[in-house]
Tab-separated table of C-alpha atoms and ligand atoms in Angstrom:
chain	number	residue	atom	x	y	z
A	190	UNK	CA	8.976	14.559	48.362
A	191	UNK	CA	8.508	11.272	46.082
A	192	UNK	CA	5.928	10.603	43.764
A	193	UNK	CA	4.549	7.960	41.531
A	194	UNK	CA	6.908	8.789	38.897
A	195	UNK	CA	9.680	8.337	41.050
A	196	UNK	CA	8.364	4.860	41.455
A	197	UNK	CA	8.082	4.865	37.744
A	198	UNK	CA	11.568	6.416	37.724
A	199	UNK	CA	13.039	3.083	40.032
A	200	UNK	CA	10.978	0.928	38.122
A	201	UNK	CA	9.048	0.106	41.237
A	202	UNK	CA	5.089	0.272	39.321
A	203	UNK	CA	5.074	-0.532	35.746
A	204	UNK	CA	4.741	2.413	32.985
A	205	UNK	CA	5.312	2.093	29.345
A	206	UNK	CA	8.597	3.603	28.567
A	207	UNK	CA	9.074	4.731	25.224
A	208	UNK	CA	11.985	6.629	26.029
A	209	UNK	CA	15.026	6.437	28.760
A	210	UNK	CA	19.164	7.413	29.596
A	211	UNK	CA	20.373	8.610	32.529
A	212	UNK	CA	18.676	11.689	32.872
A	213	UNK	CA	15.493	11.438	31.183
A	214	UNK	CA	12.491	8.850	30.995
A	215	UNK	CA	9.504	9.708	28.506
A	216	UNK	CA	6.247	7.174	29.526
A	217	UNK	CA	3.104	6.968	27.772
A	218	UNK	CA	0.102	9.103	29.829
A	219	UNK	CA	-2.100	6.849	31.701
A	220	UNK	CA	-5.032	8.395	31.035
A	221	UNK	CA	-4.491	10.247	27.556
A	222	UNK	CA	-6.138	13.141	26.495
A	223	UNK	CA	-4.893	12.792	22.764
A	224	UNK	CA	-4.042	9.796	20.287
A	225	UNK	CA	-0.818	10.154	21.548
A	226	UNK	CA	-0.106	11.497	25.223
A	227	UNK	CA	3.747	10.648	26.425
A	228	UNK	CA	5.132	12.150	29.994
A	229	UNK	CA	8.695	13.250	29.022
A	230	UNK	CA	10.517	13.716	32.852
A	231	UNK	CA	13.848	14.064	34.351
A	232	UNK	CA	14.880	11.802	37.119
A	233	UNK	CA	16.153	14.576	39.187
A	234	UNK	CA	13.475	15.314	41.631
A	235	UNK	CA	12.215	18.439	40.707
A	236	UNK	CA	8.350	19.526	42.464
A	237	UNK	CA	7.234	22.191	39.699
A	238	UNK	CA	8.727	24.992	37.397
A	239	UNK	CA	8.863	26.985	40.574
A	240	UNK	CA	11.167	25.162	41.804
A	241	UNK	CA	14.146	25.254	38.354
A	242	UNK	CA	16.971	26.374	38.950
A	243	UNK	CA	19.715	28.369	36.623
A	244	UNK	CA	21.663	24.436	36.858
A	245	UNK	CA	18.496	22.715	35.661
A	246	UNK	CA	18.404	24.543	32.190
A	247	UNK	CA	20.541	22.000	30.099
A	248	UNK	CA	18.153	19.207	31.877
A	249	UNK	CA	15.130	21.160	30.762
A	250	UNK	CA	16.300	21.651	27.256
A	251	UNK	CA	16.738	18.237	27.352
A	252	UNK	CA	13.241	17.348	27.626
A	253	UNK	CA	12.211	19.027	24.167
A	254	UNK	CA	15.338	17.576	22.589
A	255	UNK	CA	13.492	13.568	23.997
A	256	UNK	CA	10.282	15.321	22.621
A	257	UNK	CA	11.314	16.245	18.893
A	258	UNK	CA	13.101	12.721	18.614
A	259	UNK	CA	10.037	10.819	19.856
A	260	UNK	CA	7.827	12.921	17.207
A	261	UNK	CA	10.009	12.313	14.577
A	262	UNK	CA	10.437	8.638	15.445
A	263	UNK	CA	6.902	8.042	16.091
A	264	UNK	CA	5.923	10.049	12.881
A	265	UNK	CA	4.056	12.514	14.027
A	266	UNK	CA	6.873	16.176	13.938
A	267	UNK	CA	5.180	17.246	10.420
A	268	UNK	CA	1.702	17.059	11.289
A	269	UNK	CA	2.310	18.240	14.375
A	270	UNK	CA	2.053	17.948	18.550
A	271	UNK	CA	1.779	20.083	21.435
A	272	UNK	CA	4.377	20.106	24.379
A	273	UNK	CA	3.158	21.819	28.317
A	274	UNK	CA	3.905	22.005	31.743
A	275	UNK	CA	1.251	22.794	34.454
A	276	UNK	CA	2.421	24.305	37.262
A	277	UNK	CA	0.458	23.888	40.615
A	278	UNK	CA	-3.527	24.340	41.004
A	279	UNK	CA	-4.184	26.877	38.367
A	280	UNK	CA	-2.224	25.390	36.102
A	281	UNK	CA	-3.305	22.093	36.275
A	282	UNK	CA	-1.082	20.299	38.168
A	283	UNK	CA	-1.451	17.227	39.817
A	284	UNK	CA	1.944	15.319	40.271
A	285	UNK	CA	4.680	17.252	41.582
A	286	UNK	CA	7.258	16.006	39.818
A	287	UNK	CA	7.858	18.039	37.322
A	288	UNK	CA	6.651	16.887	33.734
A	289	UNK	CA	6.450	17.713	30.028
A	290	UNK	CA	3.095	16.794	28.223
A	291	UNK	CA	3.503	15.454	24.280
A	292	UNK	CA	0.706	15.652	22.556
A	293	UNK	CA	-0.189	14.640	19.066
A	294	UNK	CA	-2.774	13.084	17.026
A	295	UNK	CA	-5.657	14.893	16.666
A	296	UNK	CA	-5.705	18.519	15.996
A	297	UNK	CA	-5.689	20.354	19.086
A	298	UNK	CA	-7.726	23.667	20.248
A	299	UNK	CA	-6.457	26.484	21.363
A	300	UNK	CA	-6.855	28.131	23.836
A	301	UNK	CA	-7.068	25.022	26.427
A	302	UNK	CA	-10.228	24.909	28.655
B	100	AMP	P1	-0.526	16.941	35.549
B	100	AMP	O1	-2.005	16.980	35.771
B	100	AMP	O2	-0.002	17.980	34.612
B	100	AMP	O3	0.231	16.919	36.872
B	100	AMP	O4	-0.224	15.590	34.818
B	100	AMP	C1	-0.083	14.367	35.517
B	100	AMP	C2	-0.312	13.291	34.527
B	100	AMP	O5	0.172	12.082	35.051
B	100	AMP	C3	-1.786	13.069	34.171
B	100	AMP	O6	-1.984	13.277	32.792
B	100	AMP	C4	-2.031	11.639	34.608
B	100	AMP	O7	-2.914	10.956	33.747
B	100	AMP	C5	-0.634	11.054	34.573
B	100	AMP	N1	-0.405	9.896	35.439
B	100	AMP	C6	-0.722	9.776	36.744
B	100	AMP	N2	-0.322	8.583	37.218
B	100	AMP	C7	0.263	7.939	36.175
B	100	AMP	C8	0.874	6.668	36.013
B	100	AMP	N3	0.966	5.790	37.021
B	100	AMP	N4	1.354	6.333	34.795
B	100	AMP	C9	1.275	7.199	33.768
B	100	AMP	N5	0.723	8.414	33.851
B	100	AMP	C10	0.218	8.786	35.038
């Protein structure tokens, strides 16, 4: 089933991209929860974790690779950042498309509320 992000995906509602090829589009967090809060996602349709598959593992890598080159291009790798997925209603979840949180800027707590 689409989402908004697939919209975002086909360029259909505006977002703004920081990121993009032809497997992977990283979009700044419309409502950030930190200084700097970017969505990294694949294009491929994918609902939540439980839904990977063993042929989605390159793609998935793939994502941390967009998220250590935006950190180090945005300046932020040294100090830091966090990276997450929420998966469904415990987790969090609230677009099912699946997508990785970056987060950096402030020092983060652990554990999350
Ligand atoms: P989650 O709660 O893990 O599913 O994260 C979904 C994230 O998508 C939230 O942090 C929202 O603020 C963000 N979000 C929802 N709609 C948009 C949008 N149109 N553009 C950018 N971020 C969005």
């Amino acid at each position: 089933m689409s989402t908004i992000f697939s919209k975002i995906i086909q360029k259909e509602i505006p977002a703004k991209i920081v990121y993009e090829d032809d497997e992977v589009l990283a979009f700044e967090d419309i409502s950030p929860q930190a200084p700097v809060h970017i969505l990294i996602i694949p294009k491929k349709e994918i609902p939540t974790l439980n839904h990977l598959q063993a042929e989605d593992a390159v793609l998935m890598g793939k994502l941390f690779l967009v998220a250590q080159k935006i950190a180090k291009e945005q300046g932020f790798a040294e100090q830091g950042y966090r990276t997450v997925f929420n998966c469904n209603e415990d987790g969090g979840q609230t677009v099912d498309h699946i997508h990785l949180h970056l987060l950096a800027g402030r020092s983060l707590t652990w554990p999350p509320g």
